[in-house]
Short mmCIF file of C-alpha atoms in Angstrom, two decimals:
data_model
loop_
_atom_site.label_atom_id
_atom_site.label_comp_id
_atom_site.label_asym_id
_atom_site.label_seq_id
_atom_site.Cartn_x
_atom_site.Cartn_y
_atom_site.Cartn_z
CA UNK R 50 93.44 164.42 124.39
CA UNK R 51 93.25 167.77 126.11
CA UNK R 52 95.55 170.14 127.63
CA UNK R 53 93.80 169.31 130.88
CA UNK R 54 94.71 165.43 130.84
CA UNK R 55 98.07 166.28 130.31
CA UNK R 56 100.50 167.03 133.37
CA UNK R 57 103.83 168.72 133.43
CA UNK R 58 106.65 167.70 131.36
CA UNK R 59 108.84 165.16 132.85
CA UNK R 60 108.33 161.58 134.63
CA UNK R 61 104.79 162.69 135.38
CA UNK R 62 104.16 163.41 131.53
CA UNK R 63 105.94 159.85 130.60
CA UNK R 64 103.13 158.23 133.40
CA UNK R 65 100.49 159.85 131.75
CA UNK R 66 101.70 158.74 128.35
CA UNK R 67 102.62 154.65 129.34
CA UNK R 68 98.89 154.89 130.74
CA UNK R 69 97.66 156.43 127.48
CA UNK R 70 99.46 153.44 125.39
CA UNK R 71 97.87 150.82 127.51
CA UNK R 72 94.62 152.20 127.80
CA UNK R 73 93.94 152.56 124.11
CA UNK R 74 94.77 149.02 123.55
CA UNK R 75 92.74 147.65 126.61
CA UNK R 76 89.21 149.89 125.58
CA UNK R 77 89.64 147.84 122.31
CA UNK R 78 90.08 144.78 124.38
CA UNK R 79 87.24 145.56 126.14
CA UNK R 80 84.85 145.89 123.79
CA UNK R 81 85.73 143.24 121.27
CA UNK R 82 86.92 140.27 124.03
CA UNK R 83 83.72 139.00 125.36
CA UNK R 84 82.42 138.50 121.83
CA UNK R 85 85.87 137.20 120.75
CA UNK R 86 85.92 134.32 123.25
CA UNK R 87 82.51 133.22 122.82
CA UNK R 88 81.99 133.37 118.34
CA UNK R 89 85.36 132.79 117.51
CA UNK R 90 86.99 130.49 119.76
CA UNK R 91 83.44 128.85 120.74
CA UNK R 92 83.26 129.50 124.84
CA UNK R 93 79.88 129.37 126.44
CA UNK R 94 79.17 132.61 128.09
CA UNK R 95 79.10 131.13 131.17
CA UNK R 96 82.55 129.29 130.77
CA UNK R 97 83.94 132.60 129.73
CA UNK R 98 82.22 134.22 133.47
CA UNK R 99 83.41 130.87 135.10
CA UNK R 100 87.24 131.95 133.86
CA UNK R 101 87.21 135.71 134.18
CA UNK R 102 86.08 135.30 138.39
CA UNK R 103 88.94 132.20 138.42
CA UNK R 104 91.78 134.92 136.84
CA UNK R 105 90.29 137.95 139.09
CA UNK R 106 90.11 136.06 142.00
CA UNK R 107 93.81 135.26 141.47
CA UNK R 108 94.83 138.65 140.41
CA UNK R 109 93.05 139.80 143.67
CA UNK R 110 95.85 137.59 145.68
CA UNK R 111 98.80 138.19 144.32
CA UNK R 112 98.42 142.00 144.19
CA UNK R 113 100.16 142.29 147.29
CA UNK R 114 103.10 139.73 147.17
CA UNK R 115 103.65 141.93 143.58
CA UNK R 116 103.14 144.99 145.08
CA UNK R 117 106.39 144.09 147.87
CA UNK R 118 108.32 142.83 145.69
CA UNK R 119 108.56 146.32 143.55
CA UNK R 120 109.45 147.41 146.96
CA UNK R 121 111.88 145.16 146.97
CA UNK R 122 113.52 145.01 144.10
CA UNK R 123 112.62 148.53 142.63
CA UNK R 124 109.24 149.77 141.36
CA UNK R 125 110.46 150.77 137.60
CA UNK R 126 112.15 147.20 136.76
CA UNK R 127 109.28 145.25 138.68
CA UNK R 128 106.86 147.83 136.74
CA UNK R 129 108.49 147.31 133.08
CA UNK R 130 108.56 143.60 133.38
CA UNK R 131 104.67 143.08 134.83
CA UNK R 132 103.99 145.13 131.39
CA UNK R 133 106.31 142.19 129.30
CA UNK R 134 103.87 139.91 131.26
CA UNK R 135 100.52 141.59 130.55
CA UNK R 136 101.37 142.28 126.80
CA UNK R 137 102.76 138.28 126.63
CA UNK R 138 99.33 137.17 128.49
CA UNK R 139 97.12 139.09 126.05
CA UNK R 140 99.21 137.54 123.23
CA UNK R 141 98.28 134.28 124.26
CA UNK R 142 94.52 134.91 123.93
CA UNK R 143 95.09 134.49 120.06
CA UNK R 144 96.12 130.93 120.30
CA UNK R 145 93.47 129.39 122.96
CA UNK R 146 91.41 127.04 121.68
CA UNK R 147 89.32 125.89 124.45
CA UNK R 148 88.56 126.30 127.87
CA UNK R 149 91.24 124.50 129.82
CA UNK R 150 94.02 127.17 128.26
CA UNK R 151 91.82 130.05 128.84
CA UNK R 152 91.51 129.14 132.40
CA UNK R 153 95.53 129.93 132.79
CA UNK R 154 95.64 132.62 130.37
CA UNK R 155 92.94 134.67 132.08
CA UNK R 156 94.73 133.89 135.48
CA UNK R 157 98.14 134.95 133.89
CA UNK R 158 96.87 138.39 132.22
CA UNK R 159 94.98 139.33 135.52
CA UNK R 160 98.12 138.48 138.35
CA UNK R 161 100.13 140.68 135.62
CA UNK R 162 97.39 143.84 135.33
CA UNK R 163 97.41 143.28 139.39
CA UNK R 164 101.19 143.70 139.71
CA UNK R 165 101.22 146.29 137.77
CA UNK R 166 98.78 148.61 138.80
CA UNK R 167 100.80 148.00 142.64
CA UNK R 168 104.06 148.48 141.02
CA UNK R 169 103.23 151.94 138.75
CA UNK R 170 101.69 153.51 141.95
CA UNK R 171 104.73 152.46 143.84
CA UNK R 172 107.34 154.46 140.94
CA UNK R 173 104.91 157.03 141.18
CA UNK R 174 105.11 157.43 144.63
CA UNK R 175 109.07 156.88 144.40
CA UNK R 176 108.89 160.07 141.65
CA UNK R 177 105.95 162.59 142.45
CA UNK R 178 106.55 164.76 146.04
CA UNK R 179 103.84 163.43 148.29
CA UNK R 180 101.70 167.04 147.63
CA UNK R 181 101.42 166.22 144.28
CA UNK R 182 100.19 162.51 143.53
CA UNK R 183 96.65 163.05 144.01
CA UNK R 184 96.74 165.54 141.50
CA UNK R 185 98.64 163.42 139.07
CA UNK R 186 96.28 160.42 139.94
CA UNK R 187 94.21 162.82 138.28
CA UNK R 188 95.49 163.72 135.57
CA UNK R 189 96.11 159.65 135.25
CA UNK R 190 92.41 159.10 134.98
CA UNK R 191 91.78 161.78 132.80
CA UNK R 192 94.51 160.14 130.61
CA UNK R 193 92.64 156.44 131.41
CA UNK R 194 89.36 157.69 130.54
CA UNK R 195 90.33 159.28 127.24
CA UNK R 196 92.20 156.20 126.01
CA UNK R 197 89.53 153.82 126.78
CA UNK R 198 87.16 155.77 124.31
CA UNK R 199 89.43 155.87 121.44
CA UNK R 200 90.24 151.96 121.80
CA UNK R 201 86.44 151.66 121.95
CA UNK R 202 86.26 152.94 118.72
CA UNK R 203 88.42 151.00 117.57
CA UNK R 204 87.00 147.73 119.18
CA UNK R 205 83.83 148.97 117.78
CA UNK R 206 85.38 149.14 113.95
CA UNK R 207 86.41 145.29 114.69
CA UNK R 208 83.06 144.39 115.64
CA UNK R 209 81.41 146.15 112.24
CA UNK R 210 84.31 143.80 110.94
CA UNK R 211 82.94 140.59 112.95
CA UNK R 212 85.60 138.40 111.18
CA UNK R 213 88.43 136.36 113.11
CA UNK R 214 91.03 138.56 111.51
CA UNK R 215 89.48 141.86 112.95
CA UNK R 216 89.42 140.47 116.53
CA UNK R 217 93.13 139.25 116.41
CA UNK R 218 94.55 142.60 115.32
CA UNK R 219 92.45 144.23 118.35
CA UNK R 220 94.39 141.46 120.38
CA UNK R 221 97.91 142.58 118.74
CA UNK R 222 97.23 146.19 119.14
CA UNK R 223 96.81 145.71 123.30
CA UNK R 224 100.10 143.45 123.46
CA UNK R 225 101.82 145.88 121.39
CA UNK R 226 100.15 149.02 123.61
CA UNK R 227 101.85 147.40 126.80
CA UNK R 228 105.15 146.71 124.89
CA UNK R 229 105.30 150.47 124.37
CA UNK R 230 103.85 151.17 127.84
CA UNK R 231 107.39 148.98 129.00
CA UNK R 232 109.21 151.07 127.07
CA UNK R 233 108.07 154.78 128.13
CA UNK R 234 108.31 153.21 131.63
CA UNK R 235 112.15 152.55 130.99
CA UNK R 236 112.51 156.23 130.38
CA UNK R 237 111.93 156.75 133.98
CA UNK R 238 114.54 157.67 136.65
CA UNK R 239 115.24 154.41 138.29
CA UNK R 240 113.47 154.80 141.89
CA UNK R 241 115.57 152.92 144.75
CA UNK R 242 114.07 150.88 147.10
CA UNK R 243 113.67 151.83 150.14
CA UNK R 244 114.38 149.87 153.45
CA UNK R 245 111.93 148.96 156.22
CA UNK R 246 111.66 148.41 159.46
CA UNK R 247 109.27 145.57 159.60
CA UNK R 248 109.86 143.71 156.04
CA UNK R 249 109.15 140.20 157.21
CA UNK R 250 106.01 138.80 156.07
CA UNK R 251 102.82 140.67 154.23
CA UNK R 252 102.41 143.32 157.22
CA UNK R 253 99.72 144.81 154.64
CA UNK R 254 97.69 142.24 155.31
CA UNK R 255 98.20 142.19 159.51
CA UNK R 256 97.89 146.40 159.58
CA UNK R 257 94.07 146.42 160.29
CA UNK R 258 93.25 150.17 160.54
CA UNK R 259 94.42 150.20 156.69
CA UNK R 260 92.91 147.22 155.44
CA UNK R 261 89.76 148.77 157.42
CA UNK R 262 90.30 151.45 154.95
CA UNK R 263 90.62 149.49 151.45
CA UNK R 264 87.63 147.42 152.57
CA UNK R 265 85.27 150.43 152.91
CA UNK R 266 87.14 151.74 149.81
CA UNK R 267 85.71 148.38 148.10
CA UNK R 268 82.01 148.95 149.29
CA UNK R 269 82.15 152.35 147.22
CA UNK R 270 83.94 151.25 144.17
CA UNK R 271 80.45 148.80 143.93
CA UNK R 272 79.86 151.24 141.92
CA UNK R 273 81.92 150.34 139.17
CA UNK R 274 79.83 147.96 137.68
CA UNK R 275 76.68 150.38 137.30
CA UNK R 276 77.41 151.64 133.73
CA UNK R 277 78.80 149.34 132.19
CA UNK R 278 75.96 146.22 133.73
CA UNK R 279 73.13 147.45 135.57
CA UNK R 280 72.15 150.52 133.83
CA UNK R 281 72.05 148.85 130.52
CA UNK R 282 69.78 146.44 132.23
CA UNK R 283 68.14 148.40 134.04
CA UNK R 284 67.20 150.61 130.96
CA UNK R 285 66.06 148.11 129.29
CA UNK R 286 64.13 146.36 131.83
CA UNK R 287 62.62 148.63 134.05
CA UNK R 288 62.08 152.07 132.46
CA UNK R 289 60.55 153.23 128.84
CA UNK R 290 64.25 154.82 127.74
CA UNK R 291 65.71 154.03 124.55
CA UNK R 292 68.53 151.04 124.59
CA UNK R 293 70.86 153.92 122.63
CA UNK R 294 70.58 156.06 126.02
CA UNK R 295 73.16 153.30 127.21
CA UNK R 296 75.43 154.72 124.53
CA UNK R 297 75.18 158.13 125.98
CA UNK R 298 75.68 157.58 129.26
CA UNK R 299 78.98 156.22 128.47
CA UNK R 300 80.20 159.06 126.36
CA UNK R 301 78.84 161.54 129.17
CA UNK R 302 80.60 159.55 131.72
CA UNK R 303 83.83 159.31 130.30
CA UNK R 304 83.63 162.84 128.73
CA UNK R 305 83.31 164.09 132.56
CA UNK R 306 86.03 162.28 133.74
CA UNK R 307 88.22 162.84 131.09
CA UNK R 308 87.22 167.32 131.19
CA UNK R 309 86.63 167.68 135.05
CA UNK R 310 88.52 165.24 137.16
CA UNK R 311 91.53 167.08 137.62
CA UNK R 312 89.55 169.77 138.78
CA UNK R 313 87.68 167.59 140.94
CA UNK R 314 90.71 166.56 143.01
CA UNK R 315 92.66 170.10 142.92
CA UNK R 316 91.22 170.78 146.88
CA UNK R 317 91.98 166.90 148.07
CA UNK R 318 95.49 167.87 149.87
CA UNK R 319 95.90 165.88 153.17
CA UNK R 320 93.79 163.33 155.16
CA UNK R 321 91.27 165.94 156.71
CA UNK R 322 90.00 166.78 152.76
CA UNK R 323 90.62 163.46 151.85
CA UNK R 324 87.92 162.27 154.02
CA UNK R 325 85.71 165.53 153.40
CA UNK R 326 85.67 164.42 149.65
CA UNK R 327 84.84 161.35 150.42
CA UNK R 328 81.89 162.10 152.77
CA UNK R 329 80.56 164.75 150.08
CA UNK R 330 80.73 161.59 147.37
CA UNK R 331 78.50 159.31 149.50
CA UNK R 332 76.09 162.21 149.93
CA UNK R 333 76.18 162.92 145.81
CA UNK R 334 76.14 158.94 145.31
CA UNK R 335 73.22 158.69 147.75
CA UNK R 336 71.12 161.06 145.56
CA UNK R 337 72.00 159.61 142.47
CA UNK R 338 71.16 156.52 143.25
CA UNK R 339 67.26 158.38 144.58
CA UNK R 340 66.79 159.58 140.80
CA UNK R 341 67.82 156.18 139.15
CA UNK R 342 65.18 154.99 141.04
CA UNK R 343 62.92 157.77 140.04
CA UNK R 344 63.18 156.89 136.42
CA UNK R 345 61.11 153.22 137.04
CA UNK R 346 57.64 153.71 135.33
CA UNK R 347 58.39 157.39 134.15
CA UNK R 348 57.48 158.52 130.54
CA UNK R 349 59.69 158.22 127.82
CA UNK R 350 61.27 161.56 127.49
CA UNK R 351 61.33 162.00 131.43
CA UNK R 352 62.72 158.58 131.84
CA UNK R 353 65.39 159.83 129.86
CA UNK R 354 65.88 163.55 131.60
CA UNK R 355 65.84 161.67 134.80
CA UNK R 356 68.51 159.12 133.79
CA UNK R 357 71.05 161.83 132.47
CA UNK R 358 70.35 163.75 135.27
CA UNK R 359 71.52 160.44 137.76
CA UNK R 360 74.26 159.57 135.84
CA UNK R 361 75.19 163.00 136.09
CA UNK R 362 75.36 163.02 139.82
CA UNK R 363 76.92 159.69 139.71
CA UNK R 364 79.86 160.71 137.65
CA UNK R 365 80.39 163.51 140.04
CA UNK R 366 80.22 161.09 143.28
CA UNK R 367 82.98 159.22 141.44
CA UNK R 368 85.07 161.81 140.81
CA UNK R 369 85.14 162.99 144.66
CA UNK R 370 85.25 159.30 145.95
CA UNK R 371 88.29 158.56 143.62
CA UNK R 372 90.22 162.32 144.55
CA UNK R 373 89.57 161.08 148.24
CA UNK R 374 90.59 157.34 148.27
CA UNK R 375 93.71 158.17 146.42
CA UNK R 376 95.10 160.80 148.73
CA UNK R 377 94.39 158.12 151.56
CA UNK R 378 95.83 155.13 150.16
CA UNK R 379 99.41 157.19 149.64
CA UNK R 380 98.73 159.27 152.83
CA UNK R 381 98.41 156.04 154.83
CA UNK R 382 100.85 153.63 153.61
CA UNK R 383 104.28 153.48 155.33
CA UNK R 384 107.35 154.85 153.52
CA UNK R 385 109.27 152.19 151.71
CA UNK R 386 106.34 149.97 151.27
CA UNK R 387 103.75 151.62 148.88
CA UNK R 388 104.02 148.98 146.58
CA UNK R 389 102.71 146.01 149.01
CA UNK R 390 100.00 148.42 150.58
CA UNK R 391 99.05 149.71 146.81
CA UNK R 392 98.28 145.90 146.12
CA UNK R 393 96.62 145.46 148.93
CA UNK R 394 94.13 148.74 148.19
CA UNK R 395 93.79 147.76 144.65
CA UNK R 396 92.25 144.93 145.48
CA UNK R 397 89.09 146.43 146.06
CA UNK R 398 88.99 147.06 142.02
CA UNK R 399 89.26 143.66 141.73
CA UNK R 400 86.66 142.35 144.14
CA UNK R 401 83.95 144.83 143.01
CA UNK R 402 84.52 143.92 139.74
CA UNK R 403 83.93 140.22 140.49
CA UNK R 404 81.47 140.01 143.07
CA UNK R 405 79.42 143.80 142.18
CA UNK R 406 77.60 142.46 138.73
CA UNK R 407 76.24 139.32 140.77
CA UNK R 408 75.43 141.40 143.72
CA UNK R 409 73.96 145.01 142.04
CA UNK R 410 72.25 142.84 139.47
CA UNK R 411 70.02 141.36 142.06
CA UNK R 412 69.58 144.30 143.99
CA UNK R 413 68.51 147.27 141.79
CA UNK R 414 67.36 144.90 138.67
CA UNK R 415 66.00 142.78 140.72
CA UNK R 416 64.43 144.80 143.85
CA UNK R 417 64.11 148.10 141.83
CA UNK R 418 63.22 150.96 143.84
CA UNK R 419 63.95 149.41 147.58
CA UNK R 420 67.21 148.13 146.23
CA UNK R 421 68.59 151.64 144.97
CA UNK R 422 67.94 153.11 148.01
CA UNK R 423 69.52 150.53 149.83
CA UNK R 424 72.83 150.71 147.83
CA UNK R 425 72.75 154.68 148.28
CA UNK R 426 72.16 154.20 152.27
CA UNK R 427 75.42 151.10 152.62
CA UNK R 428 77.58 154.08 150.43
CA UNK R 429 76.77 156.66 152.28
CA UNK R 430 77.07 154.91 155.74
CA UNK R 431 80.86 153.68 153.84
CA UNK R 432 81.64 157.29 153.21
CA UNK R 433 80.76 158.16 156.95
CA UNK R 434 82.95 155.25 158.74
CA UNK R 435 85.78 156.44 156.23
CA UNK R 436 86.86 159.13 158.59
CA UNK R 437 87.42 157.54 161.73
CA UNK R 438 89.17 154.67 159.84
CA UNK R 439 91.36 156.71 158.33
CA UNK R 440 92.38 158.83 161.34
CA UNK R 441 92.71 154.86 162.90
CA UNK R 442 95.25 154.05 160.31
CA UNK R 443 97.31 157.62 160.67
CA UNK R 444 97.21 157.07 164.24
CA UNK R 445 99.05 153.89 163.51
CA UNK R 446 101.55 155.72 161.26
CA UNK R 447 102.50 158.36 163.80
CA UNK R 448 103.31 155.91 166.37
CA UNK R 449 105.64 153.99 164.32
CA UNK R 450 107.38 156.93 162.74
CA UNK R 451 108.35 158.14 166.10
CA UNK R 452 109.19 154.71 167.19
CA UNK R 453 106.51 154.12 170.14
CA UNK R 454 104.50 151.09 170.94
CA UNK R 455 101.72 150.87 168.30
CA UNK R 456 98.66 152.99 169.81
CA UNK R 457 96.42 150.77 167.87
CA UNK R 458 95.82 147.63 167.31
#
């Protein structure tokens, strides 16, 4: 961990540390649970797909509901106990046996990572001064990124393992992680909730100028699937690379993230740079996704030089696009009820994540050069609309803070 991933002392410092615990413990979850469901409890692959898209689908759902009821109730309580729920969930993976308990497990373990992601940006908003959350969102993912690799390491000594034993001690070291993430989170200030004007029903869902803004926000986090799916394939498929640049790419990724994203986001301040960030991101992602394509039929060692230099420019696009969405998701959300509109923009995590391997797959494995340039032309044309949504949504904002007839509908 570096100085860099670190912020201040204090309830930012705790954040960064109950997202260190829990990271560590899901990068070994990660890497070791695909293999775990399918050699040692027996799963078909595609039984094990069928019941991940069930649990994300409901995760994807109940984000919201979650997310108002930290609102509600409080963010730090509603936070501590979704982290109970996620450590309990993962503890059940050790006992399934088949399919029909996976099926509830899965959907139990993704409702709880839902609420909680909605619930820790809600006590972060309750905590951090509204200048300074982008930059600890920052610092967050920094924290994130670092944590996955050193679980990865460890899911990757459990796999040299390959016995049943290995596997369920990665399974007990993620419970435990989000036992101890529950219990840095309980070192918090307790942040009180704040009352609404408008609490009846999910007004998240009805507020169209910001659910105009998570759904664009979704067509750019497509990306999310492109290093850990369709580059691999696409490597090994479609250019002359070696399968170990797959490796690489990783490590350079995450290396970025964990060294430069802090800087990345120091300039995102308000909704005017917000939406300049995001534009720039769409631009960078537009041109990465121009030398991926590039790297189709290209000799070895320039297959190679091409492919570093994309994933370079991709990392970079994703370090922009998150600073951006961030400062917009906060900026946007009425006071008092970050929680429900958190759950509602973390949703898009959850549908890209589901429906972007099925969709990118075909497109850039499958289409090669015409779909890359496709997927750079819908993100950059996402990054555009971005701007007038958001200035859609503030609009919205203004008029109810002063207490006018809604300008927009």
């Amino acid at each position: 961990m570096t100085s860099r991933a670190l912020p201040p002392a204090g309830p930012q410092r705790v954040l960064a540390l109950a997202q260190l615990s829990n990271s560590v413990g899901d990068g070994a979850f990660y890497t070791t649970s695909a293999l775990y469901f399918t050699q040692v409890v027996g799963l078909a692959p595609a039984r094990v797909g069928l019941g991940l898209t069930v649990g994300w689908a409901v995760g994807s759902l109940v984000g919201v509901p979650l997310g108002r009821l930290a609102d509600r109730r409080g963010p730090r309580g509603t936070a501590v106990l979704l982290a109970l729920a996620t450590g309990l969930a993962v503890a059940s993976f050790t006992v399934v046996r088949g399919f029909v308990p996976f099926v509830p497990a899965v959907c139990a373990y993704a409702a709880a990572q839902s609420g909680l992601a909605a619930a820790r940006q809600a006590l972060l908003a309750g905590l951090v001064p509204a200048g300074e959350r982008t930059g600890l969102l920052a610092h967050l993912q920094s924290t994130l990124n670092a944590g996955l690799a050193v679980g990865a390491g460890l899911g990757g000594l459990a796999l040299h393992a390959g016995t049943r034993t290995a596997y369920l001690a990665v399974f007990t070291l993620d419970a435990l992680s989000f036992l101890v993430c529950a219990g840095l989170l309980l070192r918090l200030p307790a942040v009180t909730p704040v009352p609404s004007r408008r609490q009846a029903g999910l007004g998240a869902l009805r507020d169209r100028p910001y659910a105009l803004v998570a759904l664009l926000n979704t067509v750019l986090l497509l990306r999310l699937p492109l290093l850990s799916l369709v580059l691999p394939l696409w490597i090994t498929r479609r250019t002359d690379a070696p399968a170990w640049l797959v490796s690489a790419l990783f490590v350079l990724n995450t290396g970025a993230v964990v060294l430069f994203q802090v800087r990345a986001a120091r300039g995102v301040t308000g909704l005017a740079t917000a939406t300049r960030a995001v534009r720039r991101a769409g631009w960078v992602m537009l041109a990465a996704c121009v030398v991926f394509a590039w790297s189709a039929g290209a000799s070895l060692w320039v297959a190679v030089g091409v492919l570093l230099l994309g994933s370079v420019l991709q990392v970079v696009a994703e370090m922009g696009q998150s600073a951006g969405s961030w400062q917009l998701s906060f900026d946007l959300a009425p006071e008092g009820r970050v929680g429900e509109y958190q759950g509602l923009f973390g949703t898009g995590v959850t549908v890209a994540r589901t429906l972007g391997p099925l969709l990118l797959t075909t497109l850039l494995v499958e289409w090669g050069t015409p779909g890359w340039l496709l997927l750079g032309g819908v993100m950059l044309a996402a990054s555009y609309a971005m701007g007038p949504a958001a200035r859609r949504a503030a609009g919205r904002r203004s008029a109810e803070r002063v207490g006018q007839p809604e300008l927009v509908q």
